[in-house]
């Protein structure tokens, strides 16, 4: 196995060894359960609004936050990261492997629930299925940006979970709705912008232009990679005699 | 040390190392290069490290070559900070730290030459000892990682527990698992932070003999300890750190002998202790002799001179020496003296 493969493997194993994996699975199941209730109540034609409320606004950032802050941050906190960092591997490769795990796991946990929820809410007909898959694709790209951003946060600070929650709940949840300018720094708005382009549906009044959304998410992913690589390259142990 | 003749009489002790009296802030210990390398394996030049207003390491300079060197000091002296700087996990606030000829901080390629056994850092408990060694081998990019992991596990005597999760290990077993991970790529430089913590006596003896063997093969081994007996039994040279400063360095017995303002004490058993005492007191370097409970105790300010004097003096008086023992030459006495200064 290559060094990067070993990092991916051990990170995945570490993630599934933590109790928070249960929390992630419960969160991922939440939209499906709500979709089931909507189905039992006769279904709905408002798939974009429901997926925005159930997934993009709530579950997606929380799942990405838990995963992103765990892949590096938890290892730094419990000291196991040292064994990974005292190896002759360029730190950018370590950052890349960690971010790939975070993004991949977020996609695996979020895309199936989006598809299931969409099908439960509006059925599996041609048009509604197109909306569901368009949204699922946008969630995958947005989830990658979230996961990469939170991975960088985990590499930067031991309080990544708190900072990430503050960003998700305050910045995206409150300020983005009140102050128009903050939308340009909102992964949620960019995700909705892509979803609007790929579903052909209005995904919310505040959603960004698709091109700006794509650029913004690419910048977040690229900047997160640079920050994570740099943070690992300048990593210093937090203990002292 | 117990023998019919003091070993020093027939085998002169080596000349004192480079520890300059009286314990300067910065001294250099033997700086033999790595095999096939024109530079010292480990090199610190005026290195300091501080955290805000707290100085953890203060202006330390030394160089190390092959052999076992003990980094000795009380808890909080700066040993872990030094080892973290040497292993590239901490940047020095001032000065230069080089390992295998490269800057220790910011250059991951040093880890091809370095194996680290940290004290506090946890090992992933969900891995078995073998999996941990294998992971280290894969991260090192070894071509036959599995064979290297098996070798490392056998070397640290962890074969029986190799496939149990590390979270079920005792502290000593965890230390050995860490050592297996550090040895898996056969590094030329080994840095160990309190490696004997939690080990039982049998494990300690095994680990010590293992480290001695590796040093004999030309490896550079630096280990920290606050237990003098460990350093005394294992190390060729010692670096004594106290309050972030290098209090002394070199062969610890040599350091001890450099303390000319402090008497050395020997106990002697012979066929005629009284006559031997009177003969020895004629030498100006001997300034005290006591006979307590049938054991002759001699005080001298010239360790090497005494070891040369005792055998001829006894022979000239027709006295048979049964035992000559330096009583205060332990690292404990050296260390407590250094700390007081």
Coordinates of C-alpha atoms in Angstrom, one line a residue:
Chain A
X1 CA 0.0 0.0 0.0
X2 CA 1.3 3.5 -0.8
X3 CA 1.8 6.0 2.0
X4 CA -1.2 8.0 0.9
X5 CA -3.3 4.8 0.8
X6 CA -2.1 4.0 4.3
X7 CA -3.2 7.5 5.5
X8 CA -6.6 7.1 3.9
X9 CA -7.1 3.6 5.4
X10 CA -6.1 4.4 8.9
X11 CA -8.1 7.7 8.9
X12 CA -11.2 5.8 7.8
X13 CA -10.6 3.2 10.4
X14 CA -10.1 5.8 13.0
X15 CA -13.3 7.6 12.0
X16 CA -15.4 4.5 12.3
X17 CA -13.8 3.7 15.6
X18 CA -15.2 6.8 17.1
X19 CA -18.6 7.1 18.7
X20 CA -19.4 10.2 16.6
X21 CA -19.9 7.9 13.6
X22 CA -23.3 7.0 15.2
X23 CA -24.2 10.7 15.5
X24 CA -23.3 11.1 11.8
X25 CA -25.4 8.2 10.8
X26 CA -28.4 9.5 12.8
X27 CA -28.0 12.9 11.3
X28 CA -27.8 11.4 7.8
X29 CA -31.0 9.4 8.5
X30 CA -32.9 12.4 9.7
X31 CA -33.9 13.7 6.2
X32 CA -35.0 10.2 5.1
X33 CA -37.2 9.9 8.1
X34 CA -38.8 13.3 7.5
X35 CA -39.2 12.4 3.8
X36 CA -40.9 9.2 4.9
X37 CA -43.4 11.2 7.0
X38 CA -44.1 13.5 4.0
X39 CA -44.6 10.4 1.8
X40 CA -47.0 9.0 4.3
X41 CA -48.8 12.3 4.3
X42 CA -49.3 12.2 0.6
X43 CA -46.0 13.6 -0.8
X44 CA -45.0 17.1 -1.9
X45 CA -44.0 19.0 -5.0
X46 CA -41.7 21.3 -3.1
X47 CA -38.6 19.1 -3.3
X48 CA -36.0 22.0 -3.5
X49 CA -37.4 23.8 -0.4
X50 CA -37.6 20.5 1.6
X51 CA -34.1 19.4 0.6
X52 CA -32.7 22.9 1.4
X53 CA -34.4 22.9 4.8
X54 CA -33.6 19.3 5.7
X55 CA -30.2 18.8 4.1
X56 CA -28.3 22.0 2.9
X57 CA -29.4 24.2 5.8
X58 CA -28.9 21.7 8.6
X59 CA -27.7 18.1 8.2
X60 CA -25.0 18.7 5.5
X61 CA -22.9 21.3 7.4
X62 CA -23.2 19.4 10.6
X63 CA -22.1 16.1 9.1
X64 CA -19.3 17.8 7.2
X65 CA -18.3 19.6 10.4
X66 CA -18.1 16.4 12.5
X67 CA -16.2 14.6 9.8
X68 CA -13.9 17.5 8.7
X69 CA -12.9 18.4 12.3
X70 CA -12.2 14.7 13.1
X71 CA -9.9 13.6 10.3
X72 CA -7.0 15.8 11.5
X73 CA -8.2 17.7 14.5
X74 CA -9.1 14.7 16.6
X75 CA -5.7 13.0 15.9
X76 CA -3.9 16.2 16.8
X77 CA -5.9 16.4 20.1
X78 CA -5.3 12.8 21.1
X79 CA -1.7 12.8 20.0
X80 CA -1.9 10.1 17.4
X81 CA -1.2 12.6 14.6
X82 CA 2.5 12.6 15.7
X83 CA 3.0 9.1 14.3
X84 CA 1.7 10.3 11.0
X85 CA 3.7 13.5 10.9
X86 CA 7.1 12.0 11.7
X87 CA 7.2 10.3 8.4
X88 CA 9.0 11.3 5.2
X89 CA 5.8 12.3 3.4
X90 CA 5.3 15.8 2.0
X91 CA 2.7 17.4 4.2
X92 CA 0.6 18.4 1.2
X93 CA 0.1 14.7 0.5
X94 CA -1.1 14.1 4.0
X95 CA -3.4 17.1 3.7
X96 CA -4.7 15.8 0.3
X97 CA -5.4 12.3 1.8
X98 CA -7.2 13.7 4.8
X99 CA -9.3 16.0 2.7
X100 CA -10.2 13.2 0.3
X101 CA -11.4 11.1 3.3
X102 CA -13.4 14.0 4.7
X103 CA -15.0 14.8 1.3
X104 CA -15.6 11.2 0.3
X105 CA -17.2 10.3 3.6
X106 CA -19.4 13.3 3.5
X107 CA -20.5 12.4 0.0
X108 CA -21.2 8.8 1.0
X109 CA -23.2 9.9 4.0
X110 CA -25.1 12.7 2.4
X111 CA -25.8 11.8 -1.3
X112 CA -27.9 8.6 -0.7
X113 CA -30.1 10.3 1.9
X114 CA -30.7 13.2 -0.5
X115 CA -31.7 10.8 -3.3
X116 CA -33.9 8.8 -0.9
X117 CA -35.5 11.8 0.6
X118 CA -36.2 13.3 -2.9
X119 CA -37.7 10.1 -4.1
X120 CA -39.8 9.8 -0.9
X121 CA -41.0 13.4 -1.1
X122 CA -41.8 13.7 -4.8
X123 CA -41.6 10.2 -6.3
X124 CA -39.4 8.7 -8.9
X125 CA -40.9 10.3 -12.0
X126 CA -38.7 11.9 -14.7
X127 CA -38.9 15.5 -13.7
X128 CA -38.8 15.0 -10.0
X129 CA -36.0 12.5 -10.3
X130 CA -34.0 15.2 -12.3
X131 CA -34.5 17.7 -9.5
X132 CA -33.5 15.1 -6.9
X133 CA -30.3 14.1 -8.7
X134 CA -29.4 17.7 -9.5
X135 CA -29.7 18.5 -5.8
X136 CA -27.7 15.4 -4.9
X137 CA -24.9 16.6 -7.2
X138 CA -24.9 20.0 -5.7
X139 CA -24.8 18.5 -2.2
X140 CA -21.8 16.4 -3.2
X141 CA -19.9 19.5 -4.4
X142 CA -21.1 21.7 -1.5
X143 CA -20.3 18.9 1.0
X144 CA -16.8 18.7 -0.4
X145 CA -16.3 22.4 0.2
X146 CA -17.7 22.1 3.7
X147 CA -15.6 19.0 4.5
X148 CA -12.4 20.6 3.2
X149 CA -13.0 23.9 5.0
X150 CA -13.7 22.1 8.3
X151 CA -10.6 19.9 7.8
X152 CA -8.5 23.0 7.5
X153 CA -10.2 24.4 10.6
X154 CA -9.3 21.2 12.5
X155 CA -5.6 21.6 11.4
X156 CA -5.6 25.2 12.5
X157 CA -7.3 25.2 15.9
X158 CA -8.3 22.9 18.7
X159 CA -11.6 24.7 18.9
X160 CA -12.6 23.8 15.3
X161 CA -16.0 22.4 16.3
X162 CA -17.0 25.6 18.1
X163 CA -15.7 27.8 15.3
X164 CA -17.4 25.6 12.7
X165 CA -20.7 25.7 14.6
X166 CA -20.5 29.4 14.9
X167 CA -19.9 29.7 11.1
X168 CA -22.8 27.4 10.3
X169 CA -25.3 28.6 12.7
X170 CA -24.5 32.3 13.0
X171 CA -22.8 33.3 9.7
X172 CA -24.8 31.1 7.4
X173 CA -27.9 30.7 9.5
X174 CA -28.5 34.2 10.5
X175 CA -26.2 36.8 8.8
X176 CA -26.5 35.4 5.3
X177 CA -30.3 36.0 5.5
X178 CA -29.9 39.5 6.9
X179 CA -26.9 40.9 5.1
X180 CA -26.8 40.2 1.4
X181 CA -23.0 40.7 1.2
X182 CA -22.3 37.7 3.5
X183 CA -23.8 35.4 0.9
X184 CA -20.6 35.5 -1.0
X185 CA -18.9 33.8 1.9
X186 CA -21.6 31.2 2.4
X187 CA -21.0 27.6 1.2
X188 CA -24.7 27.0 1.7
X189 CA -25.6 29.8 -0.7
X190 CA -23.1 28.5 -3.3
X191 CA -24.5 25.0 -2.9
X192 CA -28.0 26.3 -3.5
X193 CA -26.7 28.3 -6.5
X194 CA -25.4 25.1 -8.1
X195 CA -28.6 23.2 -7.2
X196 CA -30.6 25.9 -8.9
X197 CA -28.5 25.5 -12.1
X198 CA -28.6 21.7 -12.1
X199 CA -32.3 21.3 -11.2
X200 CA -33.7 24.3 -13.1
X201 CA -35.7 25.2 -10.0
X202 CA -35.7 28.2 -7.8
X203 CA -33.7 27.0 -4.7
X204 CA -34.2 30.1 -2.6
X205 CA -34.2 33.9 -3.1
X206 CA -30.7 34.3 -1.7
X207 CA -29.0 31.6 -3.8
X208 CA -25.9 32.8 -5.7
X209 CA -25.4 32.9 -9.4
X210 CA -24.2 29.4 -10.5
X211 CA -20.9 30.7 -12.0
X212 CA -20.1 32.6 -8.8
X213 CA -21.1 29.6 -6.8
X214 CA -18.8 27.3 -8.7
X215 CA -15.9 29.7 -8.4
X216 CA -16.6 30.3 -4.7
X217 CA -16.6 26.6 -3.9
X218 CA -13.5 26.0 -5.9
X219 CA -11.8 28.8 -4.0
X220 CA -12.9 27.3 -0.7
X221 CA -11.6 23.8 -1.6
X222 CA -8.3 25.2 -3.0
X223 CA -7.8 27.6 0.0
X224 CA -8.6 24.8 2.4
X225 CA -6.0 22.5 0.8
X226 CA -3.4 25.2 1.0
X227 CA -4.2 26.1 4.6
X228 CA -4.2 22.5 5.7
X229 CA -0.9 21.8 3.9
X230 CA 0.7 24.8 5.5
X231 CA -0.7 24.1 8.9
X232 CA 0.7 20.6 8.8
X233 CA 4.0 21.8 7.5
X234 CA 4.3 24.3 10.4
X235 CA 2.8 21.8 12.9
X236 CA 4.2 22.1 16.4
X237 CA 3.4 19.9 19.2
X238 CA 1.3 21.6 21.9
X239 CA 2.9 20.0 24.9
X240 CA 5.9 21.2 26.8
X241 CA 7.9 20.1 29.8
Chain B
X1 CA 32.0 -2.1 40.9
X2 CA 33.5 -4.9 43.0
X3 CA 36.7 -6.8 42.4
X4 CA 39.8 -7.9 44.0
X5 CA 41.7 -5.1 42.3
X6 CA 40.0 -1.9 41.2
X7 CA 39.5 -2.1 37.5
X8 CA 40.8 1.4 37.1
X9 CA 44.2 0.2 38.4
X10 CA 44.7 -2.0 35.4
X11 CA 42.4 -0.3 32.9
X12 CA 42.8 3.4 33.1
X13 CA 39.6 5.4 32.8
X14 CA 39.4 7.4 29.6
X15 CA 40.3 11.0 29.7
X16 CA 37.5 13.3 30.7
X17 CA 35.1 14.2 27.8
X18 CA 34.6 17.7 26.6
X19 CA 32.7 18.8 29.7
X20 CA 34.4 21.9 30.7
X21 CA 34.5 22.8 34.3
X22 CA 32.6 24.2 36.0
X23 CA 29.6 23.3 33.9
X24 CA 29.3 26.0 31.3
X25 CA 25.9 26.6 29.7
X26 CA 27.0 25.2 26.5
X27 CA 29.4 22.3 26.0
X28 CA 30.1 19.9 23.2
X29 CA 30.1 16.1 23.6
X30 CA 31.8 13.8 21.2
X31 CA 30.6 14.8 17.8
X32 CA 31.4 11.7 15.7
X33 CA 29.7 11.9 12.4
X34 CA 27.1 9.4 11.1
X35 CA 28.7 6.6 9.2
X36 CA 29.3 7.8 5.7
X37 CA 28.3 11.4 6.7
X38 CA 30.6 14.4 7.1
X39 CA 28.4 16.0 9.7
X40 CA 27.4 15.3 13.3
X41 CA 24.2 13.2 13.5
X42 CA 22.6 15.6 15.9
X43 CA 23.7 19.2 16.2
X44 CA 22.3 22.0 18.4
X45 CA 23.8 25.5 18.3
X46 CA 22.7 28.0 20.9
X47 CA 19.2 26.6 20.9
X48 CA 16.5 28.2 23.0
X49 CA 12.8 27.6 23.2
X50 CA 10.3 29.7 25.1
X51 CA 6.6 29.7 25.6
X52 CA 5.5 33.3 26.2
X53 CA 7.6 34.3 29.2
X54 CA 8.5 30.8 30.2
X55 CA 11.9 29.6 29.0
X56 CA 11.8 25.8 28.5
X57 CA 15.3 25.5 26.9
X58 CA 18.0 28.1 27.3
X59 CA 21.0 28.5 25.0
X60 CA 21.9 24.8 24.6
X61 CA 24.8 23.7 22.3
X62 CA 25.9 20.1 21.7
X63 CA 26.6 17.6 19.0
X64 CA 26.1 13.8 19.1
X65 CA 27.5 10.9 17.2
X66 CA 27.0 7.2 17.3
X67 CA 26.4 5.6 20.7
X68 CA 23.9 5.8 23.4
X69 CA 23.5 9.2 25.1
X70 CA 21.3 9.7 28.0
X71 CA 19.4 13.0 28.4
X72 CA 19.1 13.3 32.1
X73 CA 17.1 15.8 34.2
X74 CA 14.2 16.1 36.6
X75 CA 10.7 16.4 35.3
X76 CA 10.1 19.8 33.7
X77 CA 13.8 20.3 33.0
X78 CA 13.4 20.7 29.2
X79 CA 14.1 17.1 28.1
X80 CA 10.9 16.6 26.1
X81 CA 11.2 20.1 24.6
X82 CA 14.7 19.2 23.4
X83 CA 13.5 15.9 22.0
X84 CA 10.6 17.5 20.3
X85 CA 12.9 20.1 18.7
X86 CA 15.2 17.3 17.6
X87 CA 12.4 15.4 16.1
X88 CA 11.1 18.4 14.1
X89 CA 7.9 18.7 16.2
X90 CA 8.9 22.0 17.6
X91 CA 10.7 24.9 16.1
X92 CA 13.5 26.5 18.2
X93 CA 12.8 30.1 19.2
X94 CA 16.5 30.8 18.7
X95 CA 19.4 28.9 17.4
X96 CA 19.8 26.0 15.0
X97 CA 18.8 22.3 15.3
X98 CA 20.2 20.0 12.6
X99 CA 19.6 16.3 12.3
X100 CA 21.5 14.1 9.8
X101 CA 22.8 17.4 8.4
X102 CA 19.4 18.9 7.7
X103 CA 17.2 21.4 9.7
X104 CA 15.1 19.3 12.0
X105 CA 12.0 21.5 11.6
X106 CA 10.2 21.7 8.3
X107 CA 12.0 19.0 6.4
X108 CA 10.1 15.7 6.5
X109 CA 13.0 13.9 4.7
X110 CA 14.8 13.7 8.0
X111 CA 12.4 11.0 9.1
X112 CA 14.1 8.5 6.7
X113 CA 17.0 8.7 9.2
X114 CA 15.1 9.3 12.4
X115 CA 12.9 7.0 14.6
X116 CA 11.0 8.7 17.4
X117 CA 9.4 7.1 20.5
X118 CA 7.5 9.9 22.1
X119 CA 6.5 9.6 25.8
X120 CA 3.0 11.1 25.9
X121 CA 1.6 10.8 22.4
X122 CA -1.0 8.1 22.2
X123 CA -0.9 5.1 19.8
X124 CA -4.1 4.4 17.9
X125 CA -5.8 1.9 20.3
X126 CA -7.9 0.3 17.6
X127 CA -4.8 -1.0 15.8
X128 CA -2.9 -4.1 16.9
X129 CA 0.8 -3.8 17.6
X130 CA 1.5 -5.5 14.2
X131 CA -0.9 -3.2 12.4
X132 CA 0.8 -0.2 14.0
X133 CA 4.2 -1.4 12.9
X134 CA 2.9 -2.1 9.4
X135 CA 1.3 1.3 9.2
X136 CA 4.6 2.9 10.1
X137 CA 6.3 0.8 7.5
X138 CA 3.8 1.8 4.8
X139 CA 4.1 5.5 5.8
X140 CA 7.9 5.1 5.4
X141 CA 7.2 3.8 1.9
X142 CA 9.1 0.5 2.5
X143 CA 8.9 -2.0 -0.4
X144 CA 8.2 -5.0 1.8
X145 CA 6.3 -3.3 4.6
X146 CA 4.9 -6.6 6.0
X147 CA 8.3 -8.2 6.4
X148 CA 9.7 -5.0 8.0
X149 CA 6.8 -4.9 10.5
X150 CA 7.3 -8.6 11.4
X151 CA 11.0 -7.9 12.0
X152 CA 10.3 -4.9 14.2
X153 CA 7.7 -6.7 16.3
X154 CA 10.1 -9.6 16.8
X155 CA 12.9 -7.2 17.7
X156 CA 10.9 -5.6 20.5
X157 CA 9.7 -9.0 21.7
X158 CA 6.0 -8.4 21.1
X159 CA 5.2 -11.4 18.9
X160 CA 2.8 -13.0 21.4
X161 CA 0.6 -9.9 21.6
X162 CA 1.2 -8.7 18.1
X163 CA -2.4 -9.1 16.9
X164 CA -4.2 -7.8 20.0
X165 CA -5.5 -4.3 19.9
X166 CA -3.1 -1.8 21.5
X167 CA -5.8 -0.5 23.8
X168 CA -5.5 -3.9 25.7
X169 CA -1.7 -3.5 26.1
X170 CA 0.1 -2.6 29.4
X171 CA 2.1 0.7 29.4
X172 CA 5.3 -1.3 28.8
X173 CA 3.8 -3.1 25.9
X174 CA 2.6 0.2 24.4
X175 CA 6.2 1.5 24.7
X176 CA 7.4 -1.5 22.8
X177 CA 4.8 -1.1 20.2
X178 CA 6.0 2.5 19.8
X179 CA 9.5 1.3 19.5
X180 CA 8.5 -1.2 16.9
X181 CA 7.0 1.6 14.9
X182 CA 10.1 3.7 15.3
X183 CA 12.5 0.9 14.3
X184 CA 10.6 -0.4 11.3
X185 CA 12.6 1.5 8.8
X186 CA 15.9 0.8 10.4
X187 CA 16.7 4.4 11.3
X188 CA 20.3 5.6 11.9
X189 CA 19.1 8.0 14.6
X190 CA 16.7 7.0 17.4
X191 CA 15.1 9.5 19.7
X192 CA 13.4 8.1 22.8
X193 CA 11.5 10.0 25.4
X194 CA 11.4 8.1 28.7
X195 CA 11.4 4.8 26.9
X196 CA 11.4 2.6 30.0
X197 CA 8.3 4.1 31.6
X198 CA 5.9 1.4 32.6
X199 CA 8.3 -1.5 31.7
X200 CA 8.9 -4.3 34.1
X201 CA 12.5 -5.3 35.0
X202 CA 12.7 -8.0 32.4
X203 CA 11.4 -5.7 29.6
X204 CA 13.9 -3.0 30.7
X205 CA 16.8 -5.4 30.5
X206 CA 15.7 -6.6 27.1
X207 CA 15.2 -3.0 25.8
X208 CA 18.6 -1.9 27.2
X209 CA 20.4 -4.8 25.6
X210 CA 18.5 -4.0 22.3
X211 CA 19.6 -0.4 22.4
X212 CA 23.1 -1.3 23.2
X213 CA 23.2 -3.7 20.2
X214 CA 21.9 -1.0 18.0
X215 CA 24.4 1.5 19.2
X216 CA 27.2 -1.0 18.6
X217 CA 26.0 -1.1 15.0
X218 CA 26.8 2.6 14.7
X219 CA 23.4 4.1 15.4
X220 CA 22.9 7.3 17.3
X221 CA 20.6 6.8 20.2
X222 CA 19.4 9.6 22.5
X223 CA 17.0 8.8 25.2
X224 CA 15.6 10.9 28.0
X225 CA 15.1 9.8 31.6
X226 CA 14.7 11.2 35.0
X227 CA 15.9 7.9 36.5
X228 CA 19.7 8.0 37.1
X229 CA 20.1 4.3 37.3
X230 CA 18.7 3.8 33.7
X231 CA 21.1 6.3 32.3
X232 CA 24.0 5.0 34.3
X233 CA 23.4 1.4 33.0
X234 CA 22.8 2.3 29.4
X235 CA 24.4 5.5 28.3
X236 CA 27.9 6.0 27.0
X237 CA 27.6 9.7 27.5
X238 CA 25.2 11.9 29.3
X239 CA 23.6 15.3 28.8
X240 CA 22.4 16.7 32.1
X241 CA 19.6 19.3 31.7
X242 CA 18.4 21.4 34.5
X243 CA 16.0 24.3 34.4
X244 CA 16.3 24.4 30.6
X245 CA 20.1 24.7 30.6
X246 CA 22.7 22.1 29.8
X247 CA 24.4 21.6 33.2
X248 CA 27.0 19.1 32.0
X249 CA 27.8 16.7 29.2
X250 CA 30.2 13.9 28.5
X251 CA 30.9 10.6 30.2
X252 CA 29.2 10.8 33.6
X253 CA 32.2 9.4 35.4
X254 CA 34.4 11.9 33.7
X255 CA 32.1 14.7 34.8
X256 CA 32.2 13.3 38.2
X257 CA 36.0 13.4 38.2
X258 CA 36.0 17.0 37.1
X259 CA 34.4 18.0 40.3
X260 CA 37.7 18.5 42.0
X261 CA 36.2 20.6 44.8
X262 CA 34.2 17.6 45.9
X263 CA 35.7 14.6 47.6
X264 CA 35.4 11.1 46.2
X265 CA 34.8 8.3 48.6
X266 CA 35.9 4.7 48.2
X267 CA 35.3 1.8 50.6
X268 CA 38.0 -0.9 50.8
X269 CA 38.2 -4.3 52.3
X270 CA 41.6 -5.7 52.6
X271 CA 43.7 -8.2 54.6
X272 CA 45.0 -5.3 56.8
X273 CA 42.8 -2.2 56.7
X274 CA 44.6 -0.3 59.4
X275 CA 48.1 -0.6 57.8
X276 CA 46.7 0.2 54.4
X277 CA 44.9 3.3 55.8
X278 CA 48.2 4.7 57.2
X279 CA 50.0 4.0 54.0
X280 CA 47.4 5.7 51.9
X281 CA 47.2 8.8 54.2
X282 CA 50.9 9.5 53.4
X283 CA 49.7 10.5 49.9
X284 CA 48.7 14.2 49.8
X285 CA 45.7 13.4 47.6
X286 CA 44.2 11.3 50.4
X287 CA 42.7 13.5 53.1
X288 CA 40.6 11.2 55.1
X289 CA 40.4 7.6 56.3
X290 CA 37.8 6.0 58.5
X291 CA 37.4 2.5 59.7
X292 CA 33.8 1.8 60.5
X293 CA 32.3 -1.7 61.1
X294 CA 35.4 -3.3 59.6
X295 CA 35.2 -1.4 56.4
X296 CA 37.8 1.2 55.4
X297 CA 36.5 4.4 53.9
X298 CA 38.9 6.6 52.1
X299 CA 38.3 10.2 50.9
X300 CA 40.3 11.7 48.1
X301 CA 40.1 14.6 45.7
X302 CA 41.9 12.8 42.9
X303 CA 39.8 9.9 41.6
X304 CA 42.2 8.8 38.8
X305 CA 45.3 9.3 41.1
X306 CA 43.7 7.1 43.8
X307 CA 43.0 4.3 41.3
X308 CA 46.6 4.3 40.2
X309 CA 47.9 4.5 43.8
X310 CA 45.9 1.9 45.6
X311 CA 47.2 -1.3 44.0
X312 CA 50.9 -0.5 44.3
X313 CA 50.5 0.8 47.8
X314 CA 48.8 -2.4 48.9
X315 CA 51.4 -4.6 47.1
X316 CA 54.3 -2.7 48.7
X317 CA 52.8 -3.3 52.2
X318 CA 52.1 -6.9 51.4
X319 CA 48.4 -6.4 51.8
X320 CA 45.8 -8.3 49.8
X321 CA 43.0 -6.1 48.4
X322 CA 39.6 -7.9 48.6
X323 CA 37.3 -5.1 47.4
X324 CA 37.6 -1.5 46.3
X325 CA 34.3 0.3 45.7
X326 CA 33.6 3.9 44.8
X327 CA 30.6 4.7 46.9
X328 CA 29.4 8.0 45.6
X329 CA 30.0 7.6 41.9
X330 CA 26.4 7.0 41.0
X331 CA 24.5 9.4 38.7
X332 CA 22.4 10.3 41.7
X333 CA 25.3 11.9 43.4
X334 CA 26.6 13.5 40.2
X335 CA 23.1 14.9 39.4
X336 CA 22.3 16.2 42.9
X337 CA 25.7 17.9 42.9
X338 CA 25.1 19.5 39.5
X339 CA 21.7 20.6 40.5
X340 CA 22.9 22.3 43.7
X341 CA 25.5 24.2 41.7

